[in-house]
PDB file of C-alpha atoms in Angstrom:
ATOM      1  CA  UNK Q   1       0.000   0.000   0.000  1.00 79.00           C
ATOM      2  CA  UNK Q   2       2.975   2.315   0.385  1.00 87.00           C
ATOM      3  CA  UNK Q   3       3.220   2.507  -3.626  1.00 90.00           C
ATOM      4  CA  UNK Q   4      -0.621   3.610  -3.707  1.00 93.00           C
ATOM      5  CA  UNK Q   5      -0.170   6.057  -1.009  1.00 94.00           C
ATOM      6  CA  UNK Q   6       2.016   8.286  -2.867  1.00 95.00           C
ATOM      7  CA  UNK Q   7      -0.527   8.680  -5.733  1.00 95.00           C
ATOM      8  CA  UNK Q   8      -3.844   7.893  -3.576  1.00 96.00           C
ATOM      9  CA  UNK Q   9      -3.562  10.939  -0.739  1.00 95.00           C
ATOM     10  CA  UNK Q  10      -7.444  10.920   0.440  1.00 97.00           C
ATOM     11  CA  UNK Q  11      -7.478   7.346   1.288  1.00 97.00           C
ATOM     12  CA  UNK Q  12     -10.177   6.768  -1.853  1.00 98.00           C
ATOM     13  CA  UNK Q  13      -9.632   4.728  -4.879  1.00 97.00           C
ATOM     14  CA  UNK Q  14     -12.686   5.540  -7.167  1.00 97.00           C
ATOM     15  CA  UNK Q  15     -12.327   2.077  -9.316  1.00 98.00           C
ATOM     16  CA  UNK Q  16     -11.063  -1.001  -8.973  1.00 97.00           C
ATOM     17  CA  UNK Q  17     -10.290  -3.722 -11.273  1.00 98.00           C
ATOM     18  CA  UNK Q  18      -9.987  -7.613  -9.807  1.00 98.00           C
ATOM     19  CA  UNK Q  19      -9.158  -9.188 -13.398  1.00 97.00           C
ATOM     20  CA  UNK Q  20      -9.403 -13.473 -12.469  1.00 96.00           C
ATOM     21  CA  UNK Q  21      -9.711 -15.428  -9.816  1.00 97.00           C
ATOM     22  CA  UNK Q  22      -5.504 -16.187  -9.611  1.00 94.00           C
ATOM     23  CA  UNK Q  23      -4.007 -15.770  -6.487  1.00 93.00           C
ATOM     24  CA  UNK Q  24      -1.190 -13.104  -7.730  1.00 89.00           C
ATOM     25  CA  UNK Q  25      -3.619 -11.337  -9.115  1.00 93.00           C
ATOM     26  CA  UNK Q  26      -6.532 -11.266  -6.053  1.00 96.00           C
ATOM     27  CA  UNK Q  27      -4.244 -11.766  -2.392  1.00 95.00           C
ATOM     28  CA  UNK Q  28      -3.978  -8.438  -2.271  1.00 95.00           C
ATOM     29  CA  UNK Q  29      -7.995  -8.147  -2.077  1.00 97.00           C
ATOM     30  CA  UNK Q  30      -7.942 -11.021   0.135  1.00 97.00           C
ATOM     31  CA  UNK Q  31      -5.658  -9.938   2.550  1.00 95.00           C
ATOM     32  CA  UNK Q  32      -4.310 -11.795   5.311  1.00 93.00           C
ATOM     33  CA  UNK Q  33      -3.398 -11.713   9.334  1.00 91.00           C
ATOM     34  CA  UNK Q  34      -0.311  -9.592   8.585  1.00 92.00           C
ATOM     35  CA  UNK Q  35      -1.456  -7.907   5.312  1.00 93.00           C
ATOM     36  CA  UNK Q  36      -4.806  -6.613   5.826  1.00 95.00           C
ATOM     37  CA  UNK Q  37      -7.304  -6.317   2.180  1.00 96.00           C
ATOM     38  CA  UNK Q  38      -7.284  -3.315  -0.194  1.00 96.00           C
ATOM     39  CA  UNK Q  39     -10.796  -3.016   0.663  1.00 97.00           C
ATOM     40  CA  UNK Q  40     -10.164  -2.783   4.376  1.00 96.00           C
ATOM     41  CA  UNK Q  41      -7.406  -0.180   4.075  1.00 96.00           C
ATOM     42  CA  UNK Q  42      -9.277   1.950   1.516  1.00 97.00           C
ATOM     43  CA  UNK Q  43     -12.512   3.357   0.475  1.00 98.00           C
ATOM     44  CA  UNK Q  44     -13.496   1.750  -2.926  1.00 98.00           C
ATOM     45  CA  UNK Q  45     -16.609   3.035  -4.354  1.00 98.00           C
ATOM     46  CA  UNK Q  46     -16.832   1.446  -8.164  1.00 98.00           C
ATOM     47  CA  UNK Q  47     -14.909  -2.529  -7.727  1.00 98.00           C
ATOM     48  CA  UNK Q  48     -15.253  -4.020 -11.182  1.00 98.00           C
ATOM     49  CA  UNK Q  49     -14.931  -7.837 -11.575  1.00 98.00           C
ATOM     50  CA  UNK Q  50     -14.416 -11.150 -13.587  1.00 98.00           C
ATOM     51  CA  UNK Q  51     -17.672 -12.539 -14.145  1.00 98.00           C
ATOM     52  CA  UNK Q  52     -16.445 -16.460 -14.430  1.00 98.00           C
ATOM     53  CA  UNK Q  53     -14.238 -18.413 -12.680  1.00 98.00           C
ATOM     54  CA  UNK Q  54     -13.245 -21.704 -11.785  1.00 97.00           C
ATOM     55  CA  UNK Q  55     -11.638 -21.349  -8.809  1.00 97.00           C
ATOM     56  CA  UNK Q  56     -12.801 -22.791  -4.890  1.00 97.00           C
ATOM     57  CA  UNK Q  57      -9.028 -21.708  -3.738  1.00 97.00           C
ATOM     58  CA  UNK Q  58      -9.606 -19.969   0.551  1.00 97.00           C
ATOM     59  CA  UNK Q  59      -7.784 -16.903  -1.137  1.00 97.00           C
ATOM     60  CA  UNK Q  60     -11.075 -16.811  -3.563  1.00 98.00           C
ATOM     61  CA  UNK Q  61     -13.914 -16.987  -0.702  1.00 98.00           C
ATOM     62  CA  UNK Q  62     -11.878 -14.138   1.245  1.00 98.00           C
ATOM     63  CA  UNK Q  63     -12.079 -12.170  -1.632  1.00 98.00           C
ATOM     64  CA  UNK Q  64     -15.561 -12.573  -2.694  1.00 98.00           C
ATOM     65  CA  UNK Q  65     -16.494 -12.136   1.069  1.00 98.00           C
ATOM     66  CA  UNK Q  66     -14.292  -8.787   1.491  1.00 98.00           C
ATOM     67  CA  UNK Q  67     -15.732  -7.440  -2.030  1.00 98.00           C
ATOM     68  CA  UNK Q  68     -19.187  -8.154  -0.485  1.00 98.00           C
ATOM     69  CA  UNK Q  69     -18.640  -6.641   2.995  1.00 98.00           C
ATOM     70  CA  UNK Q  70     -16.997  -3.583   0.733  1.00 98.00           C
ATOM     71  CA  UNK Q  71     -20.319  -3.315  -1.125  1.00 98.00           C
ATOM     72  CA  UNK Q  72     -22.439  -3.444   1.853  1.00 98.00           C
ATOM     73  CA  UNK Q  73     -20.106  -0.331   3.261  1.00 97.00           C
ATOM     74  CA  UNK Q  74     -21.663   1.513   0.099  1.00 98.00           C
ATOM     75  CA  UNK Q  75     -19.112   0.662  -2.681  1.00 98.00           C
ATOM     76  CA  UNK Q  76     -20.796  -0.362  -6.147  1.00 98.00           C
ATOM     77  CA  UNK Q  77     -20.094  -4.007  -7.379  1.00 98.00           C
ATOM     78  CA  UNK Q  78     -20.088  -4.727 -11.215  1.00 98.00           C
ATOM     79  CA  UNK Q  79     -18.818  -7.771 -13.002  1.00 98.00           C
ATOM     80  CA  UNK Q  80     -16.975  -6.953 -16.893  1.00 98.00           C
ATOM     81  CA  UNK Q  81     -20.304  -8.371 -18.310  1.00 98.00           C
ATOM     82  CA  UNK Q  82     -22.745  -6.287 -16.954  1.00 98.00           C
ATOM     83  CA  UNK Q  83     -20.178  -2.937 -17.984  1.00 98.00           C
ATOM     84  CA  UNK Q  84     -20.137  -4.545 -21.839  1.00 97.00           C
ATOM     85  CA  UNK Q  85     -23.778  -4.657 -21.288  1.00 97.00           C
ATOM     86  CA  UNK Q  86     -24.722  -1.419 -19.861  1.00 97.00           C
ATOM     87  CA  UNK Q  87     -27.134  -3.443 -17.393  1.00 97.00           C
ATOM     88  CA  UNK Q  88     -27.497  -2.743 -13.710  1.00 95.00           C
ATOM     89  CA  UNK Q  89     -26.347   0.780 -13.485  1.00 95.00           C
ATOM     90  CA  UNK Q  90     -23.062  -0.633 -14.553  1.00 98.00           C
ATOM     91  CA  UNK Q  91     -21.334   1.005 -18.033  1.00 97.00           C
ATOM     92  CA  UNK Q  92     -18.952   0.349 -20.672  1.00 98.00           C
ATOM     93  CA  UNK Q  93     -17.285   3.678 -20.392  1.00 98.00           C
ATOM     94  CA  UNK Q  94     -16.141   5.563 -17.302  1.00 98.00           C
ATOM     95  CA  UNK Q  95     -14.732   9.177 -17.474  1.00 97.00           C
ATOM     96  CA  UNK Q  96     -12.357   8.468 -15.152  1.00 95.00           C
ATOM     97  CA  UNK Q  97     -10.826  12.090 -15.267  1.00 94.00           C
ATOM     98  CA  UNK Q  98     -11.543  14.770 -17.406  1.00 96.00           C
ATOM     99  CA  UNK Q  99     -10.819  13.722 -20.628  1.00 96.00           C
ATOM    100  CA  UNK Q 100      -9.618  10.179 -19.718  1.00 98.00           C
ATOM    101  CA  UNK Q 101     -12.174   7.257 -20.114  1.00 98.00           C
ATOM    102  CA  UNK Q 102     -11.625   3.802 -19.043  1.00 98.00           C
ATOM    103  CA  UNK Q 103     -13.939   1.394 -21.528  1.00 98.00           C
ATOM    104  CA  UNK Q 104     -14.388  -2.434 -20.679  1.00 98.00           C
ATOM    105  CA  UNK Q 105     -13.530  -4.496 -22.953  1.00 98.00           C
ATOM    106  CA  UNK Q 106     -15.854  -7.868 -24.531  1.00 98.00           C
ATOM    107  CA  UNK Q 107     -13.908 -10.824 -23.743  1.00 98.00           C
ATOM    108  CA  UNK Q 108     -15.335 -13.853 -25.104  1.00 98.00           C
ATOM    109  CA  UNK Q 109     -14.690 -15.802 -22.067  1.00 98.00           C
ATOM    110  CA  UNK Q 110     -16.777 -13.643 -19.640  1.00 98.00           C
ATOM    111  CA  UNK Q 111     -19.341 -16.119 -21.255  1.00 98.00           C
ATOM    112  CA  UNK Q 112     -17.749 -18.848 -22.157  1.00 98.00           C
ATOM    113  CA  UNK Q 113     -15.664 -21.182 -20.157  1.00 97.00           C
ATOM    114  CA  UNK Q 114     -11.858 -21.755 -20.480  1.00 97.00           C
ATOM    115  CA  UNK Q 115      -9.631 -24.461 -19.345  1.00 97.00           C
ATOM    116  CA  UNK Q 116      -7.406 -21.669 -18.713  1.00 96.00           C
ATOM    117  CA  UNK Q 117      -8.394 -19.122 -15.740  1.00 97.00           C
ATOM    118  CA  UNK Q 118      -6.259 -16.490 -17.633  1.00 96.00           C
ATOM    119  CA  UNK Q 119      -8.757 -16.347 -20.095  1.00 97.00           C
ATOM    120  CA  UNK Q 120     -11.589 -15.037 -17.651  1.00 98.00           C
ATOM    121  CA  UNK Q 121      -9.293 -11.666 -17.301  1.00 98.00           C
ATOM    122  CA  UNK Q 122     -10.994  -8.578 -17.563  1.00 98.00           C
ATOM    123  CA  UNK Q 123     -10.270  -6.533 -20.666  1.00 98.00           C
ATOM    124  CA  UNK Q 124      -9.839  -2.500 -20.258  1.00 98.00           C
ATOM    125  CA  UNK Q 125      -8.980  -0.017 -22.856  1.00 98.00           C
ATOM    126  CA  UNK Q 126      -7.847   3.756 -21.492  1.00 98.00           C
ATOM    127  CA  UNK Q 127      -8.251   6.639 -23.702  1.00 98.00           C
ATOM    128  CA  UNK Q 128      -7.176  10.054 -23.951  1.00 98.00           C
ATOM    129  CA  UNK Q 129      -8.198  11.470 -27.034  1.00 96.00           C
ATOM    130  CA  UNK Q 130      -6.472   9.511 -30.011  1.00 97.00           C
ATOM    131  CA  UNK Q 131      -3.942   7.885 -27.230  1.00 98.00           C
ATOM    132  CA  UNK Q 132      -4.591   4.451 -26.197  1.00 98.00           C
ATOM    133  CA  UNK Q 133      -3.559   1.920 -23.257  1.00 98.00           C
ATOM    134  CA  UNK Q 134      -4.462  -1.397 -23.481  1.00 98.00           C
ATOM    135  CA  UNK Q 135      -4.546  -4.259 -20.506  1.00 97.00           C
ATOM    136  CA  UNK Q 136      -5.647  -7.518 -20.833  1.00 96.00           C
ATOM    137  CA  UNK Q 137      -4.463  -8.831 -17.306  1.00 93.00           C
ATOM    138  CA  UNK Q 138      -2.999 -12.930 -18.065  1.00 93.00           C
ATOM    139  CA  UNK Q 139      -5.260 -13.247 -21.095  1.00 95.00           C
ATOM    140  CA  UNK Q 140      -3.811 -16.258 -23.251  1.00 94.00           C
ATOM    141  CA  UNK Q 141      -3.665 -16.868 -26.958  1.00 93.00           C
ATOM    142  CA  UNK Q 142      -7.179 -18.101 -27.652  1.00 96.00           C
ATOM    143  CA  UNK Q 143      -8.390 -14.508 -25.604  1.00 95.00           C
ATOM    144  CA  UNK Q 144      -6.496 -12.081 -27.604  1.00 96.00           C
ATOM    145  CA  UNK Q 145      -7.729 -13.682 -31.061  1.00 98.00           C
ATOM    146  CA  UNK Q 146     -11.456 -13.356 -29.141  1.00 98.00           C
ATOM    147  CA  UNK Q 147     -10.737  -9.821 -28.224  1.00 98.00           C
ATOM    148  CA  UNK Q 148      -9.434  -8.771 -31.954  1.00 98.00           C
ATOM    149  CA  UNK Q 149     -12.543 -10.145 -33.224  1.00 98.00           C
ATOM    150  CA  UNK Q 150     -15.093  -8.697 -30.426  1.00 98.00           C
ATOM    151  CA  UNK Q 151     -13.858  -5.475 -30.520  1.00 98.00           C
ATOM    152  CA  UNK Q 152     -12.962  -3.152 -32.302  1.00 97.00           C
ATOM    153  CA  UNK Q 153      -9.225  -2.414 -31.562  1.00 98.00           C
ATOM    154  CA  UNK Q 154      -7.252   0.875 -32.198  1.00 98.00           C
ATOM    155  CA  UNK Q 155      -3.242   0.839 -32.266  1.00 98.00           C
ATOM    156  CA  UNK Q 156      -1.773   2.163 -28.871  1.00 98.00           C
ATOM    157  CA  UNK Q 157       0.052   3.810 -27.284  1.00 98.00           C
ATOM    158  CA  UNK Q 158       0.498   1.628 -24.684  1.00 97.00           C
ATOM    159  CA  UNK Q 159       0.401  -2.148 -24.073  1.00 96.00           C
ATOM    160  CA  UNK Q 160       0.514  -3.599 -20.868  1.00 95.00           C
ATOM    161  CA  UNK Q 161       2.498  -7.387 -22.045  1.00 90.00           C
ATOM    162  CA  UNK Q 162      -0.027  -9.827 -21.686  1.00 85.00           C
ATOM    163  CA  UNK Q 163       0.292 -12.717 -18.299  1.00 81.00           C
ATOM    164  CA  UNK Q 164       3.563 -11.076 -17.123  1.00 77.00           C
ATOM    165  CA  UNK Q 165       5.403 -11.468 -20.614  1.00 80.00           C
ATOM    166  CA  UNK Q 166       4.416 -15.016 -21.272  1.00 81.00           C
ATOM    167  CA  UNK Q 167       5.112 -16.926 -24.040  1.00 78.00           C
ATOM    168  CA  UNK Q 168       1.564 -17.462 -24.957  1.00 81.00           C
ATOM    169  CA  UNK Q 169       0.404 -14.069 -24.522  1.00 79.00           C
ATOM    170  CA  UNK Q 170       1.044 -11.179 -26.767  1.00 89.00           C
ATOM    171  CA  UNK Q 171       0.401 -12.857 -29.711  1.00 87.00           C
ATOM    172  CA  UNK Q 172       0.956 -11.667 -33.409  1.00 90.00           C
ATOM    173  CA  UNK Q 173      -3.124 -11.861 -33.713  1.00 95.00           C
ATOM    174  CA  UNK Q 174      -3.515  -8.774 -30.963  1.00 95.00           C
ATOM    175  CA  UNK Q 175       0.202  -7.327 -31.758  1.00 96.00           C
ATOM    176  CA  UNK Q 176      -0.330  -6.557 -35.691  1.00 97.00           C
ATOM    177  CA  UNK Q 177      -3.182  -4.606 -34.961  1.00 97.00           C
ATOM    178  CA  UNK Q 178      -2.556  -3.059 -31.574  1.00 97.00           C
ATOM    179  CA  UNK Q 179       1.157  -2.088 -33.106  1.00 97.00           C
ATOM    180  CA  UNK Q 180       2.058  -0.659 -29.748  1.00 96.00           C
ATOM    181  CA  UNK Q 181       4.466   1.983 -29.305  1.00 97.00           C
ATOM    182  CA  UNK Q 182       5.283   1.176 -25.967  1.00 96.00           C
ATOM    183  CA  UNK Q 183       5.388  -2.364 -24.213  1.00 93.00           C
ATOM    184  CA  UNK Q 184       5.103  -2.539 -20.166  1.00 91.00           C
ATOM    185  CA  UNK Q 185       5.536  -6.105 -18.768  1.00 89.00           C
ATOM    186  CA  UNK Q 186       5.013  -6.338 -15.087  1.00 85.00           C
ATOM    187  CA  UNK Q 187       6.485  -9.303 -13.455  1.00 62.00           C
ATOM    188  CA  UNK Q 188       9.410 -10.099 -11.093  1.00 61.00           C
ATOM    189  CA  UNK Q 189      11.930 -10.247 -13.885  1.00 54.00           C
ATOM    190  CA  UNK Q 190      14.069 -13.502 -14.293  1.00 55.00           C
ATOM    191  CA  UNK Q 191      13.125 -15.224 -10.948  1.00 59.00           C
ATOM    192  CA  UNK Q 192      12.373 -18.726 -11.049  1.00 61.00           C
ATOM    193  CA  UNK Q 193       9.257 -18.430  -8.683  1.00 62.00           C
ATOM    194  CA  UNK Q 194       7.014 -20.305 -11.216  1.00 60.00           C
ATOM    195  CA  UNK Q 195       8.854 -22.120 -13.210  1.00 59.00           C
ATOM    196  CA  UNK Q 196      12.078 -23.536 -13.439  1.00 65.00           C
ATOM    197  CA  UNK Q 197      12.248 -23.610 -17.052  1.00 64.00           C
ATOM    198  CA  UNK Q 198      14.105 -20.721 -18.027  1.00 63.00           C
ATOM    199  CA  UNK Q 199      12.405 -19.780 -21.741  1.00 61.00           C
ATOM    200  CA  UNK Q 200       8.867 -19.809 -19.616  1.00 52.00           C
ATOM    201  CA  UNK Q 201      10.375 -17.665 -17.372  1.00 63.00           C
ATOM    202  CA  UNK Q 202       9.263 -13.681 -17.301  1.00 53.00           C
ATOM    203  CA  UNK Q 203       9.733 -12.029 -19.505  1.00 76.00           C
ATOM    204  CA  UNK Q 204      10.181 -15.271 -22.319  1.00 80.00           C
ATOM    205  CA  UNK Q 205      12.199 -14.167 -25.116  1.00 85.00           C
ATOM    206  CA  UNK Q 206       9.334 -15.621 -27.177  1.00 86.00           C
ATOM    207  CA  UNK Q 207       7.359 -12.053 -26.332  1.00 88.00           C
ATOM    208  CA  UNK Q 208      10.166  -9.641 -26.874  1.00 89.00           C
ATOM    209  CA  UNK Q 209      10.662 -11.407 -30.322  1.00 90.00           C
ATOM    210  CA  UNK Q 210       7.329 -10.728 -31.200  1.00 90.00           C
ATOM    211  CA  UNK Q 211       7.256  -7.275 -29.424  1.00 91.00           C
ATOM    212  CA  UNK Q 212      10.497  -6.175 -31.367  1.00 92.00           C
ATOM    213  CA  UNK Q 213       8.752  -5.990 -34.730  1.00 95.00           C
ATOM    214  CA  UNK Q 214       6.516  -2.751 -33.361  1.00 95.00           C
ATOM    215  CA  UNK Q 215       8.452  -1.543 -30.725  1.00 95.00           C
ATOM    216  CA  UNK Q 216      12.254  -1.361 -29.103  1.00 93.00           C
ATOM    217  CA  UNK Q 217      10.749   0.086 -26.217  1.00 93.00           C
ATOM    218  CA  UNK Q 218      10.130  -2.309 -23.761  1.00 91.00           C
ATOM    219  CA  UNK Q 219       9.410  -1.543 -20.004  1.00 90.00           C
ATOM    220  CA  UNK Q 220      10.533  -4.349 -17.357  1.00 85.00           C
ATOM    221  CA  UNK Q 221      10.029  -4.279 -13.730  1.00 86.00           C
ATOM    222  CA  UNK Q 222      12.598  -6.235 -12.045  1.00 76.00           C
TER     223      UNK Q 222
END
């Protein structure tokens, strides 16, 4: 929470995105006896969710039952399908800021099922004018070619690399018409946490290949 504090001073964060049901992705929501949940240290007012999942995991039902006990402290709870579908009070487009808009994406799989939990990730395009940022949380392969067909997809200014740099992320299908400019990948760079197989390892050189045809600037956290 120290990293949100210097950006969040009035202890209220206006939206929030949970995009699947993966522990790396929700523990932070879930909190724990030394860590306590996002929605217990802050005010959330908007929390915008995956509307499928697969997962039973105890990190899951603290989640679901600290999002709920957030909602019943006056927050509003909408799942990425509802915001595609403008239902419940819910919408496609925020205006986040003046002049910024944050627009939910259609992601096949917030109706379908996937062997793959990635694939449940809610979808969000910013936009600023003719500037866009694109983040597709650990969608996989078979999401991106979904989203490129669902939607209708500008090039950006800004991708966020796709499951943490992954191999089968970023694909060529959402790359050759997203051409970013600029390529973030957030993951703990290198580290053998997951996998001890070092071209699955974040960031795979599999991405940056693909990457390098659009861009040469590519953003690592480490």
């Amino acid at each position: 929470s120290a990293y949100i504090d210097r950006y969040c001073t009035d202890g209220v964060l206006e939206y929030v995105i949970a995009t699947h049901a993966d522990q790396d992705h929700i523990a932070g929501f879930a909190g724990s006896s030394s860590s306590p949940s996002i929605f217990e240290r802050y005010e959330c007012e908007v929390i915008i969710d995956f509307p499928r999942t697969d997962k039973t995991s105890q990190t899951y039902q603290k989640y679901v039952e600290n999002r709920d006990a957030e909602v019943e402290a006056g927050a509003k709870h909408y799942t990425a399908l509802q915001c595609c579908n403008n239902e419940d009070g819910a919408q496609r487009v925020f205006e986040v800021s003046d002049g910024i808009e944050m627009e939910i994406l259609y992601n096949y799989y917030y109706e379908n099922s996937s062997p793959d939990e990635n694939n449940y990730s809610v979808c969000l395009m910013f936009n600023q004018g003719d500037k866009h940022f694109l983040f597709t949380g650990d969608l996989e392969e078979e999401g991106e070619k979904y989203l490129v067909e669902n939607n209708d997809l500008p090039e950006v200014e800004l991708f966020k690399a796709g499951h943490h740099g992954s191999k089968t992320s970023s694909t060529d299908a959402l790359l050759s018409v997203i051409k970013p400019k600029i390529v973030c990948v957030c993951c703990c760079a290198g580290t053998d946490e997951y996998t001890d197989t070092p071209a699955n390892q974040f960031p795979t050189q599999d991405m940056i290949d693909r990457v390098a045809a659009y861009t040469d600037r590519v953003y690592v956290t480490s």
